[in-house]
Amino acid sequence: ENNMVIDIISFADQSSLLPLPSISIISITMLFSTALKQTAAAVAKQGNVRGFSMVARAAAKAPATMAKSFVAAQQWASLHTCGPNCAPHSNHSCRGAFCGVCQTPSAVSKTAGVRQMSTEAHGMDVSTPAGAIAALEAGNERFVKGDIMAPNRNMERLKELEGGQAPFAAFLSCADSRVPVEMIFDQGFGDVFICRIAGNIVNTETIGSLEFGCAVLGAKVLYVMGHSSCGAVNATMAGAAVPGVISSLYYGIKPACNHANGDLDTAIAENVKYQVAQLETSPVLKELVEAGKLEIVGGVYDLTTGKVNRV
């Protein structure tokens, strides 16, 4: 598969104006993650051969280096693709307010506008990890007290985000229907980037998605959130037979249960800590943390009180 991707890259690199009707269809099916597929599809649709080539190169790399290559590819695609009315190009002044080719607002200026809105979320500075955490805690406090603002939850806000997104926080949370992250932290459209999976477990797909949310979109805090009465953790502790492939979730939760002494609440908290530790092994996320651009934290949402307590 890698050889096929590389062959396609060699062909695509011959011309920066080459259309992509067949190349994109063949190559996208061989990329290794959903995030890569989505980015490749986007740049291919816009005729951006250079951006697509970089995404394909990222897919051809070993898993350890693939994520960084993907970040570079995504950044290139956003800098050099302005919209459907702009011809493919690789050298222009898109780093300013307008594209040097089509004279429309550049991708960079659109993203900058969205990021400006996010860094001033609801009257709080969320441009740093500490600020982002404080904003989430303030939002959860409003939720618990019933003083919710329900910010950024209207069509006007949705239209503002058409040009891009810049969430200030990323979440790994449980798929439980009782755990709506935006409501719990009193946030709205474009504020938080969320991956939801039963048991809030880390796997390759969630790591890749969260790397995208933090390294590319710029989230300042990565929050792993479990919740009380978690059925996935409880089922893992019981080890009962379940239909289909539901038991595949057990493997990601079992290590935490081994340190819980049979107590569900302890197991839930330990599972959050374990998943945080798993995310910290990502080279991309680790680099952001070491640079002071990201903080990875964990907490447990209490279904009875609505409060999220850090662990």
GROMACS .gro file of C-alpha atoms in nm:
model
  311
    1GLU     CA    1   0.000   0.000   0.000
    2ASN     CA    2   0.282   0.239   0.084
    3ASN     CA    3   0.441   0.179  -0.255
    4MET     CA    4   0.114   0.255  -0.429
    5VAL     CA    5   0.077   0.581  -0.237
    6ILE     CA    6   0.435   0.681  -0.321
    7ASP     CA    7   0.380   0.602  -0.691
    8ILE     CA    8   0.073   0.822  -0.692
    9ILE     CA    9   0.265   1.100  -0.519
   10SER     CA   10   0.539   1.087  -0.783
   11PHE     CA   11   0.277   1.119  -1.054
   12ALA     CA   12   0.083   1.394  -0.880
   13ASP     CA   13   0.394   1.601  -0.810
   14GLN     CA   14   0.457   1.645  -1.182
   15SER     CA   15   0.205   1.928  -1.199
   16SER     CA   16   0.058   2.160  -0.936
   17LEU     CA   17  -0.249   2.207  -1.155
   18LEU     CA   18  -0.332   1.841  -1.214
   19PRO     CA   19  -0.701   1.754  -1.154
   20LEU     CA   20  -0.770   1.476  -0.907
   21PRO     CA   21  -1.080   1.279  -1.008
   22SER     CA   22  -0.921   0.934  -1.003
   23ILE     CA   23  -0.607   0.988  -0.798
   24SER     CA   24  -0.799   1.104  -0.491
   25ILE     CA   25  -1.045   0.812  -0.502
   26ILE     CA   26  -0.767   0.553  -0.523
   27SER     CA   27  -0.539   0.705  -0.264
   28ILE     CA   28  -0.787   0.813  -0.003
   29THR     CA   29  -0.895   0.452   0.049
   30MET     CA   30  -0.541   0.365   0.155
   31LEU     CA   31  -0.486   0.635   0.417
   32PHE     CA   32  -0.453   0.508   0.771
   33SER     CA   33  -0.686   0.733   0.973
   34THR     CA   34  -1.021   0.903   0.938
   35ALA     CA   35  -0.868   1.245   0.996
   36LEU     CA   36  -0.621   1.188   0.713
   37LYS     CA   37  -0.900   1.071   0.484
   38GLN     CA   38  -1.107   1.378   0.556
   39THR     CA   39  -0.819   1.615   0.494
   40ALA     CA   40  -0.721   1.436   0.173
   41ALA     CA   41  -1.078   1.447   0.050
   42ALA     CA   42  -1.102   1.819   0.120
   43VAL     CA   43  -0.784   1.917  -0.060
   44ALA     CA   44  -0.860   1.680  -0.347
   45LYS     CA   45  -1.204   1.833  -0.394
   46GLN     CA   46  -1.045   2.176  -0.416
   47GLY     CA   47  -0.790   2.058  -0.672
   48ASN     CA   48  -0.501   2.113  -0.434
   49VAL     CA   49  -0.251   1.853  -0.558
   50ARG     CA   50   0.032   1.977  -0.341
   51GLY     CA   51  -0.179   1.956  -0.027
   52PHE     CA   52  -0.307   1.610  -0.121
   53SER     CA   53   0.046   1.492  -0.196
   54MET     CA   54   0.163   1.596   0.150
   55VAL     CA   55  -0.131   1.415   0.311
   56ALA     CA   56  -0.046   1.103   0.113
   57ARG     CA   57   0.318   1.128   0.220
   58ALA     CA   58   0.200   1.148   0.582
   59ALA     CA   59   0.001   0.830   0.532
   60ALA     CA   60   0.304   0.651   0.389
   61LYS     CA   61   0.515   0.719   0.696
   62ALA     CA   62   0.555   0.501   1.004
   63PRO     CA   63   0.290   0.564   1.275
   64ALA     CA   64   0.543   0.737   1.502
   65THR     CA   65   0.611   1.013   1.248
   66MET     CA   66   0.285   1.009   1.055
   67ALA     CA   67   0.105   1.251   1.287
   68LYS     CA   68   0.367   1.526   1.253
   69SER     CA   69   0.362   1.489   0.876
   70PHE     CA   70  -0.015   1.511   0.883
   71VAL     CA   71   0.006   1.836   1.078
   72ALA     CA   72   0.238   1.982   0.816
   73ALA     CA   73   0.007   1.867   0.537
   74GLN     CA   74  -0.300   2.013   0.704
   75GLN     CA   75  -0.126   2.345   0.765
   76TRP     CA   76  -0.009   2.361   0.404
   77ALA     CA   77  -0.356   2.284   0.273
   78SER     CA   78  -0.517   2.555   0.486
   79LEU     CA   79  -0.256   2.814   0.389
   80HIS     CA   80  -0.273   2.750   0.016
   81THR     CA   81  -0.636   2.670  -0.055
   82CYS     CA   82  -0.875   2.964  -0.047
   83GLY     CA   83  -1.193   2.820  -0.191
   84PRO     CA   84  -1.369   2.668  -0.490
   85ASN     CA   85  -1.330   2.986  -0.699
   86CYS     CA   86  -0.954   3.003  -0.653
   87ALA     CA   87  -0.724   2.822  -0.895
   88PRO     CA   88  -0.469   2.580  -0.741
   89HIS     CA   89  -0.149   2.762  -0.659
   90SER     CA   90   0.152   2.722  -0.434
   91ASN     CA   91   0.324   3.062  -0.418
   92HIS     CA   92   0.114   3.361  -0.325
   93SER     CA   93   0.053   3.608  -0.047
   94CYS     CA   94  -0.216   3.417   0.139
   95ARG     CA   95  -0.049   3.491   0.469
   96GLY     CA   96  -0.219   3.829   0.467
   97ALA     CA   97  -0.585   3.919   0.464
   98PHE     CA   98  -0.646   3.837   0.098
   99CYS     CA   99  -0.534   3.570  -0.145
  100GLY     CA  100  -0.290   3.702  -0.404
  101VAL     CA  101  -0.462   3.501  -0.677
  102CYS     CA  102  -0.837   3.526  -0.626
  103GLN     CA  103  -0.844   3.835  -0.399
  104THR     CA  104  -1.086   3.670  -0.158
  105PRO     CA  105  -1.029   3.653   0.219
  106SER     CA  106  -0.754   3.397   0.264
  107ALA     CA  107  -0.785   3.074   0.462
  108VAL     CA  108  -0.541   3.221   0.713
  109SER     CA  109  -0.745   3.535   0.773
  110LYS     CA  110  -1.064   3.327   0.812
  111THR     CA  111  -0.898   3.098   1.064
  112ALA     CA  112  -0.747   3.394   1.247
  113GLY     CA  113  -1.093   3.548   1.281
  114VAL     CA  114  -1.237   3.231   1.430
  115ARG     CA  115  -0.938   3.194   1.662
  116GLN     CA  116  -0.986   3.551   1.780
  117MET     CA  117  -1.341   3.467   1.882
  118SER     CA  118  -1.231   3.154   2.065
  119THR     CA  119  -0.946   3.318   2.258
  120GLU     CA  120  -1.199   3.555   2.410
  121ALA     CA  121  -1.461   3.292   2.492
  122HIS     CA  122  -1.740   3.435   2.704
  123GLY     CA  123  -1.530   3.714   2.851
  124MET     CA  124  -1.242   3.490   2.955
  125ASP     CA  125  -0.893   3.461   2.808
  126VAL     CA  126  -0.851   3.107   2.678
  127SER     CA  127  -0.527   3.163   2.488
  128THR     CA  128  -0.329   2.960   2.744
  129PRO     CA  129  -0.384   2.617   2.902
  130ALA     CA  130  -0.450   2.776   3.241
  131GLY     CA  131  -0.702   3.016   3.092
  132ALA     CA  132  -0.877   2.739   2.901
  133ILE     CA  133  -0.910   2.525   3.214
  134ALA     CA  134  -1.043   2.822   3.411
  135ALA     CA  135  -1.305   2.887   3.142
  136LEU     CA  136  -1.421   2.525   3.154
  137GLU     CA  137  -1.441   2.528   3.533
  138ALA     CA  138  -1.640   2.852   3.525
  139GLY     CA  139  -1.877   2.702   3.270
  140ASN     CA  140  -1.931   2.390   3.478
  141GLU     CA  141  -1.997   2.604   3.784
  142ARG     CA  142  -2.266   2.795   3.590
  143PHE     CA  143  -2.418   2.462   3.484
  144VAL     CA  144  -2.430   2.331   3.840
  145LYS     CA  145  -2.587   2.651   3.973
  146GLY     CA  146  -2.838   2.671   3.691
  147ASP     CA  147  -2.699   3.007   3.574
  148ILE     CA  148  -2.617   2.885   3.224
  149MET     CA  149  -2.536   3.135   2.950
  150ALA     CA  150  -2.588   2.885   2.664
  151PRO     CA  151  -2.333   3.084   2.460
  152ASN     CA  152  -2.264   3.048   2.088
  153ARG     CA  153  -2.569   2.829   2.032
  154ASN     CA  154  -2.740   3.006   1.744
  155MET     CA  155  -2.735   3.026   1.365
  156GLU     CA  156  -2.530   3.345   1.369
  157ARG     CA  157  -2.247   3.168   1.549
  158LEU     CA  158  -2.275   2.869   1.319
  159LYS     CA  159  -2.237   3.094   1.014
  160GLU     CA  160  -1.932   3.260   1.171
  161LEU     CA  161  -1.764   2.921   1.180
  162GLU     CA  162  -1.816   2.841   0.813
  163GLY     CA  163  -1.460   2.948   0.732
  164GLY     CA  164  -1.294   2.730   0.997
  165GLN     CA  165  -1.282   2.633   1.361
  166ALA     CA  166  -1.049   2.705   1.650
  167PRO     CA  167  -1.179   2.532   1.965
  168PHE     CA  168  -0.997   2.624   2.284
  169ALA     CA  169  -1.047   2.280   2.442
  170ALA     CA  170  -1.045   1.918   2.328
  171PHE     CA  171  -1.223   1.635   2.506
  172LEU     CA  172  -1.213   1.259   2.526
  173SER     CA  173  -1.540   1.165   2.691
  174CYS     CA  174  -1.778   0.874   2.722
  175ALA     CA  175  -2.047   0.812   2.461
  176ASP     CA  176  -2.310   0.796   2.737
  177SER     CA  177  -2.619   1.000   2.641
  178ARG     CA  178  -2.617   1.161   2.986
  179VAL     CA  179  -2.280   1.327   2.925
  180PRO     CA  180  -2.325   1.618   2.678
  181VAL     CA  181  -1.992   1.797   2.710
  182GLU     CA  182  -2.098   2.134   2.568
  183MET     CA  183  -2.389   2.158   2.812
  184ILE     CA  184  -2.191   2.039   3.114
  185PHE     CA  185  -1.932   2.312   3.059
  186ASP     CA  186  -2.179   2.568   2.921
  187GLN     CA  187  -2.010   2.607   2.584
  188GLY     CA  188  -2.138   2.630   2.227
  189PHE     CA  189  -2.056   2.587   1.860
  190GLY     CA  190  -1.684   2.595   1.790
  191ASP     CA  191  -1.573   2.607   2.154
  192VAL     CA  192  -1.482   2.243   2.217
  193PHE     CA  193  -1.351   1.958   2.001
  194ILE     CA  194  -1.489   1.626   2.126
  195CYS     CA  195  -1.415   1.257   2.077
  196ARG     CA  196  -1.676   1.034   2.241
  197ILE     CA  197  -1.637   0.662   2.291
  198ALA     CA  198  -1.779   0.422   2.549
  199GLY     CA  199  -1.553   0.417   2.853
  200ASN     CA  200  -1.363   0.726   2.725
  201ILE     CA  201  -1.083   0.496   2.613
  202VAL     CA  202  -0.778   0.583   2.406
  203ASN     CA  203  -0.719   0.405   2.076
  204THR     CA  204  -0.539   0.489   1.754
  205GLU     CA  205  -0.834   0.675   1.609
  206THR     CA  206  -0.897   0.888   1.916
  207ILE     CA  207  -0.528   0.973   1.948
  208GLY     CA  208  -0.517   1.083   1.584
  209SER     CA  209  -0.833   1.288   1.620
  210LEU     CA  210  -0.714   1.458   1.938
  211GLU     CA  211  -0.372   1.527   1.788
  212PHE     CA  212  -0.560   1.704   1.511
  213GLY     CA  213  -0.771   1.899   1.759
  214CYS     CA  214  -0.467   2.014   1.956
  215ALA     CA  215  -0.180   2.039   1.708
  216VAL     CA  216  -0.377   2.167   1.409
  217LEU     CA  217  -0.684   2.340   1.553
  218GLY     CA  218  -0.499   2.476   1.855
  219ALA     CA  219  -0.689   2.349   2.160
  220LYS     CA  220  -0.508   2.455   2.477
  221VAL     CA  221  -0.640   2.187   2.709
  222LEU     CA  222  -0.708   1.820   2.644
  223TYR     CA  223  -0.962   1.694   2.895
  224VAL     CA  224  -1.031   1.325   2.960
  225MET     CA  225  -1.370   1.304   3.127
  226GLY     CA  226  -1.525   0.999   3.285
  227HIS     CA  227  -1.855   0.995   3.470
  228SER     CA  228  -2.022   0.830   3.766
  229SER     CA  229  -2.214   0.506   3.710
  230CYS     CA  230  -2.020   0.436   3.391
  231GLY     CA  231  -2.166   0.122   3.236
  232ALA     CA  232  -1.853   0.043   3.035
  233VAL     CA  233  -1.632   0.041   3.344
  234ASN     CA  234  -1.890  -0.154   3.542
  235ALA     CA  235  -1.921  -0.416   3.267
  236THR     CA  236  -1.543  -0.448   3.247
  237MET     CA  237  -1.523  -0.513   3.619
  238ALA     CA  238  -1.799  -0.774   3.597
  239GLY     CA  239  -1.645  -0.941   3.293
  240ALA     CA  240  -1.987  -1.056   3.180
  241ALA     CA  241  -2.054  -1.189   2.832
  242VAL     CA  242  -2.190  -0.925   2.595
  243PRO     CA  243  -2.309  -0.939   2.232
  244GLY     CA  244  -2.106  -0.849   1.925
  245VAL     CA  245  -1.772  -0.679   1.977
  246ILE     CA  246  -1.875  -0.478   2.283
  247SER     CA  247  -1.621  -0.668   2.491
  248SER     CA  248  -1.341  -0.514   2.281
  249LEU     CA  249  -1.385  -0.209   2.503
  250TYR     CA  250  -1.275  -0.411   2.804
  251TYR     CA  251  -0.912  -0.418   2.692
  252GLY     CA  252  -0.879  -0.041   2.720
  253ILE     CA  253  -1.041  -0.025   3.063
  254LYS     CA  254  -0.914  -0.341   3.236
  255PRO     CA  255  -0.575  -0.198   3.346
  256ALA     CA  256  -0.753   0.068   3.552
  257CYS     CA  257  -0.991  -0.185   3.711
  258ASN     CA  258  -0.693  -0.386   3.834
  259HIS     CA  259  -0.615  -0.102   4.078
  260ALA     CA  260  -0.969  -0.039   4.201
  261ASN     CA  261  -1.013  -0.319   4.458
  262GLY     CA  262  -1.361  -0.386   4.323
  263ASP     CA  263  -1.491  -0.033   4.382
  264LEU     CA  264  -1.669   0.121   4.081
  265ASP     CA  265  -1.605   0.487   4.168
  266THR     CA  266  -1.236   0.414   4.218
  267ALA     CA  267  -1.222   0.227   3.889
  268ILE     CA  268  -1.383   0.518   3.704
  269ALA     CA  269  -1.128   0.763   3.843
  270GLU     CA  270  -0.840   0.526   3.777
  271ASN     CA  271  -0.962   0.478   3.421
  272VAL     CA  272  -0.946   0.853   3.360
  273LYS     CA  273  -0.589   0.863   3.495
  274TYR     CA  274  -0.493   0.565   3.280
  275GLN     CA  275  -0.632   0.724   2.963
  276VAL     CA  276  -0.451   1.050   3.040
  277ALA     CA  277  -0.127   0.852   3.070
  278GLN     CA  278  -0.199   0.686   2.736
  279LEU     CA  279  -0.246   1.021   2.563
  280GLU     CA  280   0.078   1.149   2.714
  281THR     CA  281   0.267   0.887   2.512
  282SER     CA  282   0.177   1.065   2.186
  283PRO     CA  283   0.490   1.244   2.054
  284VAL     CA  284   0.273   1.519   1.904
  285LEU     CA  285   0.084   1.589   2.227
  286LYS     CA  286   0.396   1.550   2.439
  287GLU     CA  287   0.574   1.815   2.234
  288LEU     CA  288   0.286   2.058   2.282
  289VAL     CA  289   0.283   1.995   2.657
  290GLU     CA  290   0.658   2.046   2.687
  291ALA     CA  291   0.629   2.372   2.493
  292GLY     CA  292   0.365   2.498   2.736
  293LYS     CA  293   0.100   2.507   2.463
  294LEU     CA  294  -0.117   2.229   2.601
  295GLU     CA  295  -0.218   2.071   2.929
  296ILE     CA  296  -0.371   1.723   2.954
  297VAL     CA  297  -0.604   1.682   3.250
  298GLY     CA  298  -0.871   1.443   3.373
  299GLY     CA  299  -1.196   1.465   3.563
  300VAL     CA  300  -1.510   1.274   3.657
  301TYR     CA  301  -1.858   1.409   3.595
  302ASP     CA  302  -2.107   1.339   3.874
  303LEU     CA  303  -2.445   1.251   3.723
  304THR     CA  304  -2.620   1.349   4.045
  305THR     CA  305  -2.473   1.694   4.104
  306GLY     CA  306  -2.353   1.792   3.757
  307LYS     CA  307  -2.012   1.876   3.899
  308VAL     CA  308  -1.692   1.772   3.723
  309ASN     CA  309  -1.421   1.690   3.975
  310ARG     CA  310  -1.055   1.679   3.871
  311VAL     CA  311  -0.866   1.358   3.940
   0.00000   0.00000   0.00000
